[in-house]
Short mmCIF file of C-alpha atoms and ligand atoms in Angstrom, two decimals:
data_model
loop_
_atom_site.label_atom_id
_atom_site.label_comp_id
_atom_site.label_asym_id
_atom_site.label_seq_id
_atom_site.Cartn_x
_atom_site.Cartn_y
_atom_site.Cartn_z
CA UNK A 1 -10.52 16.35 -15.54
CA UNK A 2 -9.92 17.38 -11.93
CA UNK A 3 -6.71 16.07 -10.38
CA UNK A 4 -4.65 16.74 -7.24
CA UNK A 5 -1.25 18.00 -8.35
CA UNK A 6 1.76 17.80 -6.03
CA UNK A 7 4.26 20.55 -6.96
CA UNK A 8 6.53 21.01 -3.98
CA UNK A 9 7.37 19.40 -0.64
CA UNK A 10 5.71 21.25 2.22
CA UNK A 11 3.03 22.87 0.03
CA UNK A 12 -0.58 21.68 -0.12
CA UNK A 13 -1.66 19.76 -3.22
CA UNK A 14 -3.50 21.84 -5.83
CA UNK A 15 -6.75 20.42 -7.19
CA UNK A 16 -6.84 21.65 -10.76
CA UNK A 17 -8.19 21.04 -14.25
CA UNK A 18 -5.65 18.76 -15.90
CA UNK A 19 -5.51 17.41 -19.45
CA UNK A 20 -5.44 13.65 -19.77
CA UNK A 21 -4.47 12.34 -23.22
CA UNK A 22 -6.38 9.32 -24.54
CA UNK A 23 -4.95 5.83 -24.01
CA UNK A 24 -2.35 4.67 -26.51
CA UNK A 25 -1.79 1.08 -27.60
CA UNK A 26 -1.93 -1.31 -24.65
CA UNK A 27 -3.38 1.34 -22.33
CA UNK A 28 -6.73 1.77 -20.58
CA UNK A 29 -8.60 4.87 -19.43
CA UNK A 30 -10.29 4.28 -16.08
CA UNK A 31 -12.85 6.56 -14.43
CA UNK A 32 -11.76 6.50 -10.79
CA UNK A 33 -14.55 5.69 -8.34
CA UNK A 34 -12.62 5.58 -5.06
CA UNK A 35 -8.98 5.94 -4.10
CA UNK A 36 -7.26 5.41 -0.77
CA UNK A 37 -4.95 7.78 1.07
CA UNK A 38 -1.91 5.69 1.98
CA UNK A 39 1.22 6.55 3.90
CA UNK A 40 3.32 5.78 0.80
CA UNK A 41 1.78 8.88 -0.82
CA UNK A 42 2.50 10.84 2.37
CA UNK A 43 6.17 9.79 2.34
CA UNK A 44 6.55 11.67 -0.99
CA UNK A 45 4.46 14.66 0.13
CA UNK A 46 6.72 15.05 3.16
CA UNK A 47 9.89 14.60 1.13
CA UNK A 48 10.98 11.43 2.94
CA UNK A 49 11.06 9.80 -0.49
CA UNK A 50 11.54 11.68 -3.74
CA UNK A 51 10.23 11.43 -7.25
CA UNK A 52 10.06 13.76 -10.27
CA UNK A 53 7.60 16.66 -9.73
CA UNK A 54 4.99 17.86 -10.43
CA UNK A 55 3.11 14.60 -10.07
CA UNK A 56 -0.42 13.29 -9.60
CA UNK A 57 -0.17 10.93 -6.61
CA UNK A 58 -2.51 8.10 -5.54
CA UNK A 59 -1.78 4.38 -5.97
CA UNK A 60 -4.68 2.58 -4.22
CA UNK A 61 -7.79 2.76 -6.40
CA UNK A 62 -10.67 1.16 -8.23
CA UNK A 63 -12.93 2.38 -11.00
CA UNK A 64 -14.72 1.67 -14.23
CA UNK A 65 -13.04 1.25 -17.63
CA UNK A 66 -14.13 4.07 -19.91
CA UNK A 67 -12.11 3.51 -23.11
CA UNK A 68 -9.33 1.19 -24.19
CA UNK A 69 -6.42 1.81 -26.56
CA UNK A 70 -5.53 -0.35 -29.57
CA UNK A 71 -4.65 -3.96 -28.83
CA UNK A 72 -6.29 -4.14 -25.39
CA UNK A 73 -8.26 -7.36 -25.06
CA UNK A 74 -8.42 -8.23 -21.35
CA UNK A 75 -10.89 -5.47 -20.36
CA UNK A 76 -13.74 -3.59 -22.04
CA UNK A 77 -15.53 -0.30 -21.36
CA UNK A 78 -17.84 -0.75 -18.39
CA UNK A 79 -15.66 -3.32 -16.62
CA UNK A 80 -15.00 -2.68 -12.93
CA UNK A 81 -11.28 -2.83 -12.13
CA UNK A 82 -8.75 -2.61 -9.32
CA UNK A 83 -5.68 -0.59 -10.29
CA UNK A 84 -2.34 -2.29 -9.70
CA UNK A 85 0.73 -0.19 -8.94
CA UNK A 86 3.14 -2.84 -10.19
CA UNK A 87 2.31 -3.30 -13.88
CA UNK A 88 4.10 -6.33 -15.28
CA UNK A 89 5.58 -6.86 -18.74
CA UNK A 90 4.96 -10.61 -18.69
CA UNK A 91 8.32 -11.60 -20.17
CA UNK A 92 11.26 -10.41 -18.02
CA UNK A 93 13.23 -12.67 -15.65
CA UNK A 94 10.94 -11.69 -12.73
CA UNK A 95 7.67 -12.23 -14.60
CA UNK A 96 8.99 -15.51 -15.99
CA UNK A 97 10.15 -16.46 -12.50
CA UNK A 98 6.64 -16.13 -11.05
CA UNK A 99 7.31 -12.83 -9.25
CA UNK A 100 5.60 -10.27 -11.51
CA UNK A 101 5.38 -7.74 -8.65
CA UNK A 102 9.14 -7.34 -9.10
CA UNK A 103 8.87 -6.82 -12.88
CA UNK A 104 11.62 -4.75 -14.48
CA UNK A 105 9.07 -2.36 -15.88
CA UNK A 106 8.53 -0.71 -12.49
CA UNK A 107 12.17 0.41 -12.35
CA UNK A 108 11.98 1.98 -15.81
CA UNK A 109 8.74 3.93 -15.49
CA UNK A 110 9.73 6.49 -12.83
CA UNK A 111 7.16 9.22 -13.34
CA UNK A 112 6.13 8.03 -16.82
CA UNK A 113 4.06 5.47 -18.64
CA UNK A 114 5.97 2.33 -19.72
CA UNK A 115 6.73 3.88 -23.14
CA UNK A 116 8.59 6.72 -21.41
CA UNK A 117 5.99 9.45 -22.04
CA UNK A 118 3.25 11.12 -19.97
CA UNK A 119 -0.49 11.39 -20.60
CA UNK A 120 -0.85 14.18 -18.02
CA UNK A 121 -0.44 17.86 -18.79
CA UNK A 122 -1.48 21.24 -17.39
CA UNK A 123 -1.12 24.02 -19.95
CA UNK A 124 2.40 23.64 -21.35
CA UNK A 125 3.68 21.78 -18.29
CA UNK A 126 3.97 18.02 -18.39
CA UNK A 127 2.92 16.26 -15.18
CA UNK A 128 4.37 12.99 -13.93
CA UNK A 129 2.54 9.75 -13.33
CA UNK A 130 2.92 7.95 -10.00
CA UNK A 131 3.53 4.19 -10.14
CA UNK A 132 1.49 4.09 -13.38
CA UNK A 133 -1.65 4.79 -11.32
CA UNK A 134 -2.01 8.52 -10.35
CA UNK A 135 -5.50 7.97 -8.99
CA UNK A 136 -6.02 11.20 -7.00
CA UNK A 137 -7.89 12.33 -10.08
CA UNK A 138 -11.21 11.77 -11.78
CA UNK A 139 -9.62 9.57 -14.43
CA UNK A 140 -6.38 7.72 -15.07
CA UNK A 141 -4.66 6.26 -18.11
CA UNK A 142 -2.82 3.11 -17.06
CA UNK A 143 -1.14 0.12 -18.73
CA UNK A 144 -3.42 -2.83 -19.46
CA UNK A 145 -1.33 -4.93 -17.04
CA UNK A 146 -2.17 -2.37 -14.33
CA UNK A 147 -5.88 -3.20 -14.21
CA UNK A 148 -7.56 -6.28 -12.80
CA UNK A 149 -11.27 -6.84 -13.58
CA UNK A 150 -13.47 -7.67 -10.60
CA UNK A 151 -17.15 -8.66 -10.21
CA UNK A 152 -19.58 -5.75 -10.35
CA UNK A 153 -21.15 -6.61 -7.01
CA UNK A 154 -17.97 -5.66 -5.11
CA UNK A 155 -18.30 -2.09 -3.79
CA UNK A 156 -15.66 0.02 -5.54
CA UNK A 157 -14.64 1.58 -2.22
CA UNK A 158 -13.70 -1.87 -0.94
CA UNK A 159 -12.06 -2.75 -4.24
CA UNK A 160 -9.84 0.32 -3.95
CA UNK A 161 -8.35 -1.02 -0.70
CA UNK A 162 -7.31 -4.16 -2.56
CA UNK A 163 -5.07 -1.97 -4.69
CA UNK A 164 -2.64 -1.55 -1.78
CA UNK A 165 -3.42 -1.84 1.94
CA UNK A 166 -5.13 -5.23 2.01
CA UNK A 167 -2.98 -6.92 -0.60
CA UNK A 168 0.22 -5.60 0.95
CA UNK A 169 -0.75 -6.36 4.56
CA UNK A 170 -2.25 -9.82 4.12
CA UNK A 171 0.39 -10.68 1.50
CA UNK A 172 3.21 -9.82 3.91
CA UNK A 173 1.84 -12.53 6.21
CA UNK A 174 0.87 -15.27 3.78
CA UNK A 175 3.36 -14.71 0.94
CA UNK A 176 6.44 -12.97 2.34
CA UNK A 177 6.61 -14.59 5.79
CA UNK A 178 4.35 -17.63 5.19
CA UNK A 179 3.14 -17.49 8.77
CA UNK A 180 2.30 -20.96 10.12
CA UNK A 181 -0.72 -21.81 12.26
CA UNK A 182 -0.14 -21.78 16.00
CA UNK A 183 2.65 -19.20 15.92
CA UNK A 184 3.12 -15.74 17.47
CA UNK A 185 3.22 -12.50 15.49
CA UNK A 186 4.11 -8.91 16.45
CA UNK A 187 2.91 -6.02 14.27
CA UNK A 188 4.60 -2.60 14.64
CA UNK A 189 2.29 0.08 13.21
CA UNK A 190 -1.48 -0.36 13.03
CA UNK A 191 -2.58 1.91 10.20
CA UNK A 192 -4.39 0.89 7.04
CA UNK A 193 -1.63 -1.56 6.09
CA UNK A 194 -0.74 -2.79 9.60
CA UNK A 195 -4.34 -3.70 10.46
CA UNK A 196 -4.32 -5.92 7.39
CA UNK A 197 -1.17 -7.59 8.68
CA UNK A 198 -3.10 -8.21 11.92
CA UNK A 199 -6.07 -9.75 10.16
CA UNK A 200 -3.79 -11.67 7.81
CA UNK A 201 -2.12 -13.20 10.87
CA UNK A 202 -5.54 -14.12 12.28
CA UNK A 203 -6.53 -15.76 8.97
CA UNK A 204 -3.18 -17.61 8.82
CA UNK A 205 -3.90 -19.10 12.25
CA UNK A 206 -1.43 -17.26 14.46
CA UNK A 207 -2.53 -17.67 18.08
CA UNK A 208 -0.69 -14.74 19.65
CA UNK A 209 -0.97 -11.47 17.72
CA UNK A 210 0.63 -8.47 19.38
CA UNK A 211 -0.22 -5.05 17.96
CA UNK A 212 2.08 -2.09 18.73
CA UNK A 213 1.27 1.56 18.01
CA UNK A 214 1.43 5.01 19.59
CA UNK A 215 -2.31 5.67 19.28
CA UNK A 216 -4.79 4.01 21.64
CA UNK A 217 -7.66 4.11 19.13
CA UNK A 218 -5.53 2.11 16.66
CA UNK A 219 -4.69 -0.40 19.41
CA UNK A 220 -8.42 -0.84 20.06
CA UNK A 221 -9.02 -1.31 16.33
CA UNK A 222 -6.26 -3.92 16.21
CA UNK A 223 -8.11 -5.97 18.84
CA UNK A 224 -11.22 -5.91 16.63
CA UNK A 225 -9.13 -7.06 13.66
CA UNK A 226 -7.66 -9.99 15.58
CA UNK A 227 -4.88 -8.81 17.90
CA UNK A 228 -4.72 -10.73 21.18
CA UNK A 229 -2.44 -8.14 22.82
CA UNK A 230 -2.12 -4.38 22.30
CA UNK A 231 0.93 -2.40 23.39
CA UNK A 232 1.31 1.37 23.38
CA UNK A 233 4.98 2.02 22.50
CA UNK A 234 4.83 5.26 24.51
CA UNK A 235 4.25 3.27 27.70
CA UNK A 236 7.67 1.63 27.78
CA UNK A 237 10.04 -0.47 25.68
CA UNK A 238 7.81 -2.22 23.12
CA UNK A 239 10.47 -4.87 22.40
CA UNK A 240 10.51 -5.96 26.04
CA UNK A 241 6.72 -5.99 26.05
CA UNK A 242 6.68 -8.33 23.02
CA UNK A 243 9.31 -10.60 24.58
CA UNK A 244 7.18 -10.76 27.74
CA UNK A 245 3.94 -11.83 26.05
CA UNK A 246 5.57 -14.25 23.58
CA UNK A 247 7.64 -16.25 26.02
CA UNK A 248 10.95 -14.76 24.88
CA UNK A 249 10.26 -13.62 21.34
CA UNK A 250 7.70 -13.73 18.55
CA UNK A 251 8.00 -16.18 15.68
CA UNK A 252 7.40 -13.29 13.25
CA UNK A 253 7.46 -9.50 13.53
CA UNK A 254 6.27 -7.02 10.91
CA UNK A 255 7.34 -3.37 10.63
CA UNK A 256 4.48 -1.44 9.03
CA UNK A 257 5.56 2.14 9.84
CA UNK A 258 8.51 2.85 7.58
CA UNK A 259 11.35 3.77 9.95
CA UNK A 260 14.74 2.11 10.38
CA UNK A 261 14.47 2.30 14.19
CA UNK A 262 11.26 0.28 14.24
CA UNK A 263 12.67 -2.26 11.79
CA UNK A 264 15.37 -2.78 14.41
CA UNK A 265 12.65 -3.21 17.06
CA UNK A 266 11.00 -5.85 14.89
CA UNK A 267 14.29 -7.74 14.53
CA UNK A 268 14.89 -7.50 18.27
CA UNK A 269 11.37 -8.80 19.00
CA UNK A 270 11.67 -12.14 17.26
CA UNK A 271 12.80 -15.33 18.95
CA UNK A 272 15.78 -17.39 17.85
CA UNK A 273 15.14 -18.48 14.26
CA UNK A 274 12.46 -15.81 13.96
CA UNK A 275 11.57 -13.79 10.89
CA UNK A 276 11.21 -9.99 10.80
CA UNK A 277 9.55 -8.43 7.76
CA UNK A 278 10.07 -4.81 6.65
CA UNK A 279 6.80 -3.69 5.04
CA UNK A 280 6.96 0.09 5.62
CA UNK A 281 9.03 2.25 3.28
CA UNK A 282 11.81 3.99 5.26
CA UNK A 283 12.95 7.51 4.28
CA UNK A 284 15.73 7.68 1.71
CA UNK A 285 18.13 9.13 4.34
CA UNK A 286 17.85 6.14 6.69
CA UNK A 287 19.85 2.93 6.74
CA UNK A 288 18.76 -0.15 8.64
CA UNK A 289 21.21 -1.32 11.27
CA UNK A 290 21.26 -4.90 12.54
CA UNK A 291 22.82 -6.19 15.77
CA UNK A 292 26.04 -7.91 14.60
CA UNK A 293 26.69 -11.20 16.39
CA UNK A 294 23.25 -11.72 17.93
CA UNK A 295 21.59 -11.53 14.50
CA UNK A 296 23.78 -14.42 13.34
CA UNK A 297 24.02 -16.41 16.56
CA UNK A 298 20.23 -16.29 16.94
CA UNK A 299 19.79 -17.19 13.28
CA UNK A 300 17.30 -14.42 12.61
CA UNK A 301 15.95 -13.46 9.22
CA UNK A 302 15.06 -9.97 7.98
CA UNK A 303 13.00 -9.94 4.82
CA UNK A 304 11.57 -7.07 2.84
CA UNK A 305 8.06 -7.10 1.47
CA UNK A 306 7.01 -5.14 -1.60
CA UNK A 307 3.30 -5.18 -2.49
CA UNK A 308 2.67 -8.21 -0.29
CA UNK A 309 5.00 -10.32 -2.48
CA UNK A 310 1.71 -10.89 -4.25
CA UNK A 311 0.85 -12.48 -7.53
CA UNK A 312 -1.88 -9.92 -7.86
CA UNK A 313 -4.09 -11.65 -10.43
CA UNK A 314 -4.13 -14.78 -8.31
CA UNK A 315 -4.19 -13.20 -4.84
CA UNK A 316 -6.79 -10.44 -5.23
CA UNK A 317 -9.64 -12.80 -6.22
CA UNK A 318 -8.82 -14.93 -3.16
CA UNK A 319 -8.85 -11.85 -0.93
CA UNK A 320 -12.28 -11.04 -2.37
CA UNK A 321 -13.43 -14.55 -1.47
CA UNK A 322 -12.24 -14.04 2.10
CA UNK A 323 -14.15 -10.74 2.19
CA UNK A 324 -17.26 -12.40 0.77
CA UNK A 325 -17.01 -15.12 3.41
CA UNK A 326 -16.86 -12.51 6.16
CA UNK A 327 -13.29 -13.36 7.17
CA UNK A 328 -11.60 -10.23 5.88
CA UNK A 329 -12.86 -7.04 7.53
CA UNK A 330 -12.81 -4.36 4.84
CA UNK A 331 -15.97 -2.30 5.48
CA UNK A 332 -14.65 -1.64 9.00
CA UNK A 333 -11.39 -0.28 7.58
CA UNK A 334 -12.92 2.72 5.79
CA UNK A 335 -13.57 5.34 8.45
CA UNK A 336 -13.72 8.53 6.37
CA UNK A 337 -14.58 9.54 2.85
CA UNK A 338 -13.64 12.87 1.25
CA UNK A 339 -14.34 14.59 -2.06
CA UNK A 340 -11.25 15.05 -4.24
CA UNK A 341 -11.35 18.80 -3.60
CA UNK A 342 -10.67 18.02 0.10
CA UNK A 343 -7.60 15.86 -0.54
CA UNK A 344 -5.38 18.01 1.70
CA UNK A 345 -7.68 17.42 4.67
CA UNK A 346 -7.49 13.69 4.03
CA UNK A 347 -3.68 13.83 3.90
CA UNK A 348 -3.55 15.81 7.17
CA UNK A 349 -5.88 13.28 8.81
CA UNK A 350 -3.55 10.46 7.73
CA UNK A 351 -0.58 12.34 9.15
CA UNK A 352 -2.36 12.78 12.49
CA UNK A 353 -3.48 9.14 12.55
CA UNK A 354 -7.21 9.92 12.55
CA UNK A 355 -9.50 6.96 11.87
CA UNK A 356 -8.21 3.89 10.05
CA UNK A 357 -8.28 4.35 6.25
CA UNK A 358 -9.61 7.38 4.39
CA UNK A 359 -10.97 7.22 0.87
CA UNK A 360 -11.34 9.93 -1.74
CA UNK A 361 -14.71 9.32 -3.34
CA UNK A 362 -15.18 10.76 -6.83
CA UNK A 363 -18.47 12.56 -7.35
CA UNK A 364 -19.36 10.95 -10.68
CA UNK A 365 -19.07 7.44 -9.22
N1 APR B 1 5.92 2.81 17.15
C1 APR B 1 4.71 2.25 16.92
N2 APR B 1 3.84 2.72 16.01
C2 APR B 1 4.19 3.82 15.32
C3 APR B 1 5.42 4.47 15.52
C4 APR B 1 6.31 3.92 16.48
N3 APR B 1 7.52 4.45 16.73
N4 APR B 1 5.48 5.53 14.67
C5 APR B 1 4.32 5.53 13.97
N5 APR B 1 3.53 4.52 14.37
C6 APR B 1 2.19 4.16 13.88
C7 APR B 1 1.27 5.33 13.64
O1 APR B 1 0.67 5.77 14.86
C8 APR B 1 0.26 4.76 12.66
O2 APR B 1 -0.86 4.18 13.33
O3 APR B 1 2.31 3.57 12.59
C9 APR B 1 1.04 3.66 11.94
C10 APR B 1 1.23 3.93 10.45
O4 APR B 1 -0.03 3.87 9.86
P1 APR B 1 -0.48 4.80 8.64
O5 APR B 1 0.03 6.17 8.82
O6 APR B 1 -1.95 4.60 8.42
O7 APR B 1 0.35 4.19 7.40
P2 APR B 1 -0.05 3.03 6.35
O8 APR B 1 -0.78 3.64 5.21
O9 APR B 1 -0.63 1.88 7.08
O10 APR B 1 1.39 2.65 5.81
C11 APR B 1 2.39 2.11 6.69
O11 APR B 1 3.45 0.78 5.01
O12 APR B 1 3.16 0.61 2.72
C12 APR B 1 3.89 1.19 3.75
O13 APR B 1 4.65 3.27 2.80
C13 APR B 1 3.79 2.69 3.75
O14 APR B 1 5.60 3.05 5.23
C14 APR B 1 4.19 3.01 5.13
C15 APR B 1 3.66 1.83 5.94
ZN1 ZN B 2 -0.06 2.09 -0.32
ZN1 ZN B 3 8.22 -8.30 -16.29
#
């Protein structure tokens, strides 16, 4: 199959013919239909975060089940599925505790399938898997717990977005922060994930939604997705601007960029008793710094959000209902579609902040 292989930081990805071994017990082979280009992938390409190389990236995807390994009974060939980048074992303390997105399995699989081996190879070189998804490829072998069947009338391009951006963004609002109706929300970073935080806040009933970005076209998009105020952080201190429009501080602030400095801005933007949520993945070299006494005296909270704190099998069908009811804007999110062979152009477009969300569309789909 064709796959985009990432060999070295600073070098373009190589789209090559890669061998994909058949699924083993408890695994599923999915023909990828569409896969998103997310900033989490870019963090690794730029070397801000590291993982074993070479690797096939891509973690936001949907496709059609082609074959299943022994013992798989939850999906069949022909099923349409969303790929989940947090496969869950179903029996660790986190799964048992109702937080399967934090399952122990994720911490064991670094670059491999859950059994510690790889299905990806190029000649005599073994390639690594990425988050048990590796969807920048025509096909992927994934654990059975990493696929969620969806109705066949959902466009697979839209379904792909549910694999990360939508579930993470809306989940940060409704699961991590539990935003209450009538409150004020600030969102730092209005890319594919941040715009879903904005529309999640609208759905949750926030009345003041302040979007902050460096790019005017993203600020305009945020207004379409539900922002009541849009602030260009280049125009002045964005924290002061949030304090001004929220009568002294937002009830909630979300950092959806992935930098320690903007996490600090989110913390500084919330009112007394307010909640800041770190959604973006900061570079490995950065530490987050909080203001000492004022953090305590103002009784602020800083929470982290991984994968929208979602119970994926429960949340994704509800997100699809919101989409079906016209309350979740997903068609509007996809602004560009590329063939796999053009993956490097899609990555560069993400880096520049072109459009909203780009999709790699596989030719066979
Ligand atoms: N202030 C405000 N906005 C900023 C700043 C800043 N200092 N720096 C960057 N931005 C904006 C960019 O202009 C861009 O619109 O943040 C946005 C990030 O959007 P994308 O690049 O589309 O990233 P996305 O895929 O949405 O991911 C955002 O969430 O899941 C994590 O790992 C992911 O850290 C990443 C974050
Ligand atoms: Zn992502
Ligand atoms: Zn588990």
